[in-house]
Tab-separated table of C-alpha atoms in Angstrom:
chain	number	residue	atom	x	y	z
A	60	MET	CA	1.615	2.943	3.413
A	61	ALA	CA	0.815	3.911	5.696
A	62	GLN	CA	-0.071	7.531	5.810
A	63	GLU	CA	1.339	9.395	9.451
A	64	LYS	CA	-0.927	11.510	11.513
A	65	ASP	CA	-1.085	15.457	11.734
A	66	PRO	CA	0.202	16.480	15.177
A	67	GLY	CA	-2.010	19.371	15.032
A	68	ASP	CA	-4.486	17.244	14.671
A	69	SER	CA	-4.024	15.228	17.149
A	70	LEU	CA	-4.089	18.409	19.014
A	71	LEU	CA	-7.187	19.285	18.720
A	72	LEU	CA	-9.058	16.201	19.236
A	73	SER	CA	-7.579	16.297	22.565
A	74	ALA	CA	-8.682	19.514	23.075
A	75	LEU	CA	-12.063	18.718	21.513
A	76	PRO	CA	-14.001	17.252	24.495
A	77	PHE	CA	-12.857	21.051	26.671
A	78	GLY	CA	-13.978	22.840	24.045
A	79	VAL	CA	-17.046	22.023	24.145
A	80	MET	CA	-17.815	21.517	28.360
A	81	ALA	CA	-16.270	24.833	28.082
A	82	VAL	CA	-18.482	26.515	25.469
A	83	VAL	CA	-21.263	24.485	27.011
A	84	ALA	CA	-20.823	26.255	30.269
A	85	ALA	CA	-20.229	29.929	29.206
A	86	VAL	CA	-23.500	29.471	27.257
A	87	ASP	CA	-25.716	28.083	29.947
A	88	LEU	CA	-23.890	30.431	32.090
A	89	THR	CA	-24.416	34.056	29.309
A	90	ALA	CA	-28.148	32.257	28.951
A	91	GLY	CA	-29.078	30.782	31.952
A	92	PRO	CA	-31.391	27.629	33.014
A	93	ALA	CA	-34.153	28.388	30.444
A	94	VAL	CA	-31.241	27.646	26.877
A	95	GLY	CA	-31.443	23.539	28.099
A	96	PHE	CA	-28.154	23.333	27.350
A	97	LEU	CA	-26.769	21.685	30.387
A	98	PRO	CA	-27.022	18.215	28.752
A	99	LEU	CA	-24.873	19.457	25.975
A	100	VAL	CA	-21.947	18.970	28.498
A	101	SER	CA	-22.402	14.592	27.559
A	102	LEU	CA	-20.897	16.235	24.324
A	103	GLY	CA	-17.225	16.433	26.036
A	104	PRO	CA	-17.204	12.281	27.642
A	105	ALA	CA	-18.745	11.616	24.067
A	106	PHE	CA	-15.906	12.950	22.036
A	107	ALA	CA	-12.842	11.498	23.907
A	108	GLY	CA	-14.464	7.923	24.185
A	109	LEU	CA	-14.170	8.498	20.131
A	110	THR	CA	-10.796	9.336	20.106
A	111	GLY	CA	-9.281	8.999	23.551
A	112	GLY	CA	-8.297	5.418	25.746
A	113	TRP	CA	-10.765	4.132	28.014
A	114	ARG	CA	-8.480	6.114	31.679
A	115	ARG	CA	-9.317	9.586	29.620
A	116	THR	CA	-12.524	9.126	29.122
A	117	ALA	CA	-13.283	8.352	32.789
A	118	VAL	CA	-11.152	11.838	34.108
A	119	ILE	CA	-12.851	13.389	30.753
A	120	GLY	CA	-16.050	12.098	32.357
A	121	ALA	CA	-15.926	12.971	35.875
A	122	VAL	CA	-14.593	15.969	34.588
A	123	ALA	CA	-18.624	16.334	33.007
A	124	VAL	CA	-20.554	14.547	36.109
A	125	VAL	CA	-18.853	16.792	38.449
A	126	LEU	CA	-19.442	20.260	35.817
A	127	SER	CA	-23.149	19.369	35.045
A	128	PHE	CA	-23.295	18.736	39.083
A	129	GLY	CA	-22.664	22.443	39.331
A	130	LEU	CA	-23.920	23.693	36.812
A	131	GLY	CA	-27.445	22.421	37.495
A	132	ALA	CA	-27.441	23.772	41.269
A	133	TYR	CA	-25.869	26.992	40.505
A	134	ASP	CA	-29.712	26.882	37.891
A	135	GLY	CA	-31.424	25.716	40.278
A	136	LEU	CA	-32.402	22.314	38.648
A	137	PHE	CA	-32.113	20.211	40.801
A	138	ASP	CA	-35.487	21.924	42.517
A	139	THR	CA	-36.528	19.759	39.103
A	140	ARG	CA	-36.252	16.694	37.440
A	141	ARG	CA	-34.487	18.723	34.418
A	142	GLY	CA	-30.573	18.494	37.120
A	143	TYR	CA	-31.780	14.818	37.421
A	144	THR	CA	-31.802	14.249	33.690
A	145	ALA	CA	-29.391	16.514	32.462
A	146	LEU	CA	-26.940	14.864	35.395
A	147	LEU	CA	-28.362	11.170	34.066
A	148	SER	CA	-27.359	12.281	30.475
A	149	VAL	CA	-24.117	12.627	31.076
A	150	VAL	CA	-23.533	10.010	33.357
A	151	GLY	CA	-24.734	7.850	30.845
A	152	VAL	CA	-22.482	8.745	28.188
A	153	THR	CA	-20.015	8.429	29.469
A	154	GLY	CA	-20.697	5.163	30.127
A	155	ALA	CA	-21.131	4.553	26.704
A	156	GLY	CA	-17.601	5.976	26.353
A	157	LEU	CA	-15.669	3.831	27.984
A	158	VAL	CA	-17.114	1.032	26.306
A	159	ALA	CA	-16.556	2.090	22.865
A	160	ALA	CA	-12.447	3.183	23.729
A	161	VAL	CA	-12.534	-0.334	25.987
A	162	ARG	CA	-13.485	-1.988	22.394
A	163	ARG	CA	-11.564	0.331	20.268
A	164	GLN	CA	-8.600	-0.581	22.057
A	165	ARG	CA	-8.421	-3.451	21.869
A	166	ARG	CA	-9.302	-3.902	18.526
A	167	ASP	CA	-5.897	-1.548	17.583
A	168	ALA	CA	-4.098	-4.310	19.621
A	169	GLU	CA	-6.053	-7.098	17.526
A	170	LEU	CA	-4.536	-4.533	13.828
A	171	ALA	CA	-0.861	-4.342	15.520
A	172	SER	CA	-1.160	-8.173	15.828
A	173	VAL	CA	-2.101	-8.759	12.274
A	174	ARG	CA	0.255	-5.940	11.057
A	175	SER	CA	3.034	-8.375	13.064
A	176	ILE	CA	2.407	-11.070	11.127
A	177	ALA	CA	1.587	-9.631	7.857
A	178	GLU	CA	4.414	-7.265	7.980
A	179	VAL	CA	7.022	-11.464	7.981
A	180	ALA	CA	5.290	-12.909	5.835
A	181	GLN	CA	5.377	-9.873	3.266
A	182	ARG	CA	9.756	-10.211	4.415
A	183	VAL	CA	9.005	-14.489	3.843
A	184	LEU	CA	7.170	-13.636	0.544
A	185	LEU	CA	8.833	-10.821	-1.024
A	186	ARG	CA	12.390	-10.500	0.863
A	187	PRO	CA	14.069	-7.019	0.495
A	188	VAL	CA	16.217	-7.471	-3.161
A	189	PRO	CA	20.217	-6.515	-3.408
A	190	ARG	CA	20.794	-3.167	-3.824
A	191	GLY	CA	23.876	-3.749	-6.330
A	192	ALA	CA	23.792	-7.292	-8.978
A	193	GLY	CA	27.498	-7.181	-11.131
A	194	ARG	CA	27.148	-3.469	-13.363
A	195	LEU	CA	23.317	-2.923	-11.999
A	196	ARG	CA	22.262	-1.240	-9.307
A	197	VAL	CA	18.105	-1.729	-7.759
A	198	ALA	CA	15.528	-0.420	-6.070
A	199	VAL	CA	12.035	-0.895	-5.319
A	200	SER	CA	8.687	0.025	-3.616
A	201	TYR	CA	5.616	-1.469	-2.855
A	202	THR	CA	1.615	-0.021	-1.652
A	203	SER	CA	-0.610	-2.487	-0.489
A	204	ALA	CA	-4.065	-0.923	-1.062
A	205	VAL	CA	-4.572	-2.876	1.897
A	206	ALA	CA	-3.183	-0.930	4.731
A	207	GLU	CA	-3.816	-2.783	7.365
A	208	ALA	CA	-2.291	-5.718	5.951
A	209	ARG	CA	0.541	-4.268	3.860
A	210	ILE	CA	0.215	-6.714	1.468
A	211	GLY	CA	-0.895	-7.473	-1.858
A	212	GLY	CA	-1.190	-9.942	-5.353
A	213	ASP	CA	1.981	-7.914	-6.755
A	214	LEU	CA	5.237	-9.581	-6.917
A	215	TYR	CA	9.378	-8.671	-7.454
A	216	GLU	CA	11.725	-11.084	-7.047
A	217	VAL	CA	15.688	-10.490	-8.438
A	218	VAL	CA	18.400	-13.470	-8.774
A	219	THR	CA	22.020	-13.549	-9.678
A	220	SER	CA	22.241	-17.203	-11.423
A	221	PRO	CA	25.206	-18.266	-13.587
A	222	ASP	CA	23.827	-16.418	-16.766
A	223	GLY	CA	23.553	-13.310	-15.360
A	224	VAL	CA	21.316	-10.907	-13.163
A	225	ARG	CA	17.193	-12.423	-13.383
A	226	LEU	CA	14.280	-10.982	-12.284
A	227	ILE	CA	10.267	-10.662	-12.381
A	228	MET	CA	7.898	-7.978	-12.034
A	229	GLY	CA	4.886	-10.012	-11.535
A	230	ASP	CA	0.715	-9.011	-10.456
A	231	VAL	CA	-1.435	-11.907	-9.626
A	232	GLN	CA	-5.582	-11.670	-10.246
A	233	GLY	CA	-7.673	-10.761	-7.466
A	234	LYS	CA	-6.915	-9.768	-4.029
A	235	GLY	CA	-6.870	-11.188	-0.214
A	236	LEU	CA	-5.353	-14.128	0.734
A	237	GLU	CA	-5.771	-16.375	-2.260
A	238	ALA	CA	-3.983	-13.949	-4.084
A	239	VAL	CA	-1.326	-13.998	-1.744
A	240	GLU	CA	-0.936	-17.138	-1.759
A	241	THR	CA	-0.448	-17.908	-5.416
A	242	ALA	CA	2.342	-14.839	-5.655
A	243	ALA	CA	4.172	-17.119	-3.439
A	244	VAL	CA	4.202	-19.548	-5.794
A	245	VAL	CA	5.463	-18.140	-7.740
A	246	VAL	CA	8.565	-16.085	-6.525
A	247	GLY	CA	9.124	-19.667	-4.931
A	248	ALA	CA	9.072	-21.616	-8.730
A	249	PHE	CA	11.291	-18.920	-9.949
A	250	ARG	CA	13.721	-18.671	-7.167
A	251	GLU	CA	14.545	-22.337	-8.046
A	252	ALA	CA	14.179	-21.576	-11.961
A	253	ALA	CA	16.410	-18.372	-12.663
A	254	TYR	CA	19.140	-21.304	-10.969
A	255	ASP	CA	18.587	-24.441	-12.693
A	256	GLU	CA	16.606	-22.823	-16.038
A	257	PRO	CA	19.280	-22.047	-18.921
A	258	ASP	CA	17.525	-19.441	-20.237
A	259	LEU	CA	14.359	-17.713	-19.690
A	260	LYS	CA	11.926	-19.130	-22.228
A	261	ALA	CA	13.107	-21.903	-20.021
A	262	VAL	CA	12.425	-20.156	-16.535
A	263	GLY	CA	8.701	-18.819	-17.995
A	264	GLU	CA	7.914	-22.904	-18.241
A	265	ARG	CA	9.150	-23.529	-14.907
A	266	LEU	CA	5.962	-20.156	-13.627
A	267	GLU	CA	3.159	-22.386	-16.527
A	268	ARG	CA	4.124	-26.153	-14.778
A	269	ALA	CA	3.906	-24.989	-11.010
A	270	LEU	CA	0.975	-22.217	-11.510
A	271	GLU	CA	-0.361	-25.881	-12.807
A	272	ARG	CA	0.011	-27.634	-10.376
A	273	HIS	CA	-2.075	-24.693	-7.870
A	274	LEU	CA	-4.428	-22.781	-9.603
A	275	THR	CA	-7.971	-23.603	-9.709
A	276	GLN	CA	-10.356	-22.013	-12.043
A	277	GLU	CA	-9.609	-18.988	-14.716
A	278	LYS	CA	-6.818	-17.619	-12.109
A	279	PHE	CA	-3.558	-16.252	-13.468
A	280	VAL	CA	-0.788	-13.975	-13.332
A	281	THR	CA	0.307	-10.828	-15.596
A	282	ALA	CA	4.440	-11.182	-15.118
A	283	VAL	CA	7.440	-9.469	-16.644
A	284	LEU	CA	10.877	-11.555	-17.334
A	285	ALA	CA	14.064	-10.253	-17.430
A	286	GLN	CA	17.654	-11.883	-17.684
A	287	VAL	CA	21.048	-9.176	-18.108
A	288	ARG	CA	23.708	-10.276	-19.393
A	289	ASP	CA	27.069	-8.777	-18.943
A	290	ASP	CA	27.037	-7.825	-23.019
A	291	ALA	CA	25.812	-4.660	-22.504
A	292	SER	CA	21.538	-5.341	-23.958
A	293	ILE	CA	18.617	-6.654	-21.648
A	294	THR	CA	16.404	-10.238	-22.520
A	295	LEU	CA	12.852	-9.567	-21.816
A	296	LEU	CA	9.609	-11.634	-22.101
A	297	ASN	CA	6.439	-10.834	-20.847
A	298	PHE	CA	3.616	-12.622	-19.936
A	299	GLY	CA	0.794	-9.620	-20.853
A	300	HIS	CA	2.498	-7.590	-18.387
A	301	PRO	CA	2.186	-3.580	-18.896
A	302	ALA	CA	5.674	-2.809	-21.016
A	303	PRO	CA	8.930	-1.571	-19.252
A	304	LEU	CA	8.589	1.966	-19.842
A	305	PHE	CA	13.117	2.327	-20.616
A	306	VAL	CA	14.985	5.503	-20.359
A	307	ARG	CA	17.942	5.926	-22.167
A	308	ALA	CA	21.009	7.891	-20.995
A	309	ASN	CA	20.477	10.110	-23.241
A	310	GLY	CA	17.443	10.982	-22.493
A	311	ASP	CA	14.723	9.340	-25.120
A	312	ILE	CA	11.870	7.018	-23.893
A	313	ARG	CA	9.632	4.789	-24.737
A	314	TYR	CA	7.724	1.300	-23.229
A	315	LEU	CA	9.700	-1.856	-24.245
A	316	GLU	CA	6.836	-3.976	-25.940
A	317	PRO	CA	6.872	-7.135	-26.651
A	318	PRO	CA	7.088	-8.099	-30.720
A	319	GLY	CA	3.470	-9.585	-30.006
A	320	ARG	CA	0.603	-10.720	-27.286
A	321	ALA	CA	0.594	-13.490	-24.816
A	322	LEU	CA	-1.337	-14.941	-22.637
A	323	PRO	CA	-0.206	-14.398	-18.864
A	324	LEU	CA	0.987	-17.500	-16.808
A	325	GLY	CA	-1.137	-19.822	-15.483
A	326	LEU	CA	-3.429	-19.992	-18.826
A	327	GLY	CA	-1.258	-22.246	-20.507
A	328	MET	CA	-3.734	-24.624	-20.950
A	329	HIS	CA	-5.204	-23.127	-23.476
A	330	ARG	CA	-2.485	-24.042	-24.659
A	331	THR	CA	-1.442	-20.915	-27.329
A	332	PRO	CA	1.864	-19.863	-28.654
A	333	GLY	CA	3.919	-18.709	-25.345
A	334	PRO	CA	5.710	-15.179	-25.699
A	335	LYS	CA	8.249	-14.510	-27.757
A	336	PRO	CA	12.217	-13.198	-25.931
A	337	HIS	CA	13.249	-9.995	-27.502
A	338	GLN	CA	16.616	-8.725	-26.273
A	339	VAL	CA	16.733	-4.791	-26.508
A	340	PRO	CA	20.512	-3.147	-25.422
A	341	PHE	CA	21.007	-1.955	-21.758
A	342	ALA	CA	24.523	0.252	-21.312
A	343	PRO	CA	26.020	2.075	-19.309
A	344	GLY	CA	22.971	5.721	-17.988
A	345	ASP	CA	20.192	3.227	-19.653
A	346	GLN	CA	17.478	2.469	-16.316
A	347	ILE	CA	13.867	0.085	-16.831
A	348	LEU	CA	11.549	0.738	-14.313
A	349	PHE	CA	9.117	-2.200	-13.900
A	350	TYR	CA	5.766	-1.908	-12.506
A	351	THR	CA	2.233	-3.260	-11.745
A	352	ASP	CA	-1.215	-1.515	-13.326
A	353	GLY	CA	-1.242	-0.753	-10.324
A	354	VAL	CA	1.075	2.365	-10.673
A	355	THR	CA	-0.368	3.506	-14.862
A	356	GLU	CA	-3.863	2.705	-13.536
A	357	ALA	CA	-3.752	4.958	-10.483
A	358	ARG	CA	-6.575	7.848	-11.462
A	359	ASP	CA	-7.165	11.551	-10.569
A	360	ARG	CA	-10.319	12.775	-8.818
A	361	SER	CA	-10.200	13.899	-12.755
A	362	GLY	CA	-10.049	10.189	-13.923
A	363	ARG	CA	-7.087	10.635	-15.322
A	364	PHE	CA	-4.190	7.708	-15.006
A	365	TYR	CA	-0.872	8.495	-13.756
A	366	PRO	CA	0.625	9.656	-16.974
A	367	LEU	CA	4.291	8.027	-16.089
A	368	ASP	CA	6.061	8.365	-19.531
A	369	GLU	CA	6.136	12.476	-18.409
A	370	ARG	CA	6.867	11.578	-14.621
A	371	VAL	CA	10.843	9.679	-16.049
A	372	GLY	CA	12.274	13.502	-14.899
A	373	ARG	CA	11.727	12.084	-10.583
A	374	LEU	CA	14.192	9.367	-12.437
A	375	ALA	CA	17.243	11.597	-12.638
A	376	ASP	CA	17.561	10.980	-8.284
A	377	PRO	CA	22.440	10.013	-8.780
A	378	ASP	CA	20.784	7.607	-5.440
A	379	PRO	CA	18.101	4.920	-7.062
A	380	GLU	CA	15.898	4.970	-3.664
A	381	ALA	CA	15.522	8.213	-4.046
A	382	ALA	CA	14.941	8.801	-7.236
A	383	LEU	CA	11.938	5.541	-6.795
A	384	ALA	CA	10.670	7.117	-3.546
A	385	ALA	CA	10.098	10.827	-5.909
A	386	VAL	CA	7.879	8.790	-8.037
A	387	ARG	CA	6.220	6.897	-5.395
A	388	GLN	CA	5.188	10.531	-3.319
A	389	ASP	CA	4.253	11.555	-7.173
A	390	LEU	CA	2.352	8.821	-7.545
A	391	MET	CA	0.008	9.236	-4.162
A	392	GLU	CA	-0.436	13.105	-4.717
A	393	HIS	CA	-1.802	12.641	-8.311
A	394	VAL	CA	-4.059	10.343	-6.224
A	395	GLU	CA	-5.124	12.142	-3.284
A	396	GLY	CA	-4.906	9.575	-0.936
A	397	PRO	CA	-4.856	5.899	-0.527
A	398	SER	CA	-4.573	3.643	-3.746
A	399	HIS	CA	-7.341	1.511	-4.529
A	400	ASP	CA	-5.113	-1.527	-5.898
A	401	ASP	CA	-1.726	-2.608	-5.202
A	402	ALA	CA	1.330	-0.560	-6.234
A	403	ALA	CA	5.232	-2.173	-7.015
A	404	MET	CA	7.597	-0.125	-9.062
A	405	LEU	CA	11.895	-2.261	-9.476
A	406	LEU	CA	14.211	0.497	-10.337
A	407	LEU	CA	17.018	-1.661	-12.976
A	408	ARG	CA	19.871	0.413	-13.647
A	409	TYR	CA	22.779	0.358	-16.230
A	410	ARG	CA	25.858	2.070	-13.374
A	411	GLY	CA	27.720	4.902	-15.368
């Protein structure tokens, strides 16, 4: 998520050029021309070019030129080269500031266009999941490491099939457009297979076949598949993905580790045994948090990983979306800045 600007910071940046020129003028009037502060009037348009638009930079530049001319005449500097040198420096810096402001505005317009396209791509790839599915309530949080693109290689999907609610949480190896393309292949294949296949193992095999046609070299996708039926249980199939966090209605917490380790999706060509489905009781009041390693591997300044199992108290909010937002906010405070990896979370809550 992009961080909002502090209004106080914006006001300070707006006032900075005028403040700098006022200080320079005060020092020049107090100390006299011998100090040689007059060329520093050019700092006004310089700061304006870095933070404002070209029109504002031009106005501040004009103010700086008038101020420089007035101070130079007051100090009698136009009888020598010093006055003209100071005036030319202000004019030159104003011109450079105008060029910088125009280029920055063009770059901002291009960035806004990229963000708009990325948001459309994200809605197509990671469309909003249903807030309710049968007896389940669902909430999703996605934060990309690339704030300008707002999309990365993490993926999720929830499908209501004839055999119950099925979902996937995954993480594509690598970054950039290639990772996004791979995520699109996985999500597209899952959406089809979740409706057609009789069980999770068959769904996983469909995903393997889809990736076998798409992936090159040693690329892979970690993923966990889940299916919830009406028998108060959930079935999990884990392809090398971090184990979901299970929070019981009575407060017990544990990670749903698979019965055995399995290779991620995309490495099926090694012909190793696939993961084994395992079933866990899932009753009213219980909730399961699926996530990617961008959550548990987020570090603070001292290098400490985010202690997800210690922060589950933030999932107590009756609204699952508010509960997940609290965890996301806590994660951002833990890293004290932008995340260096994509972080996706999906909260599945059994209605009480």
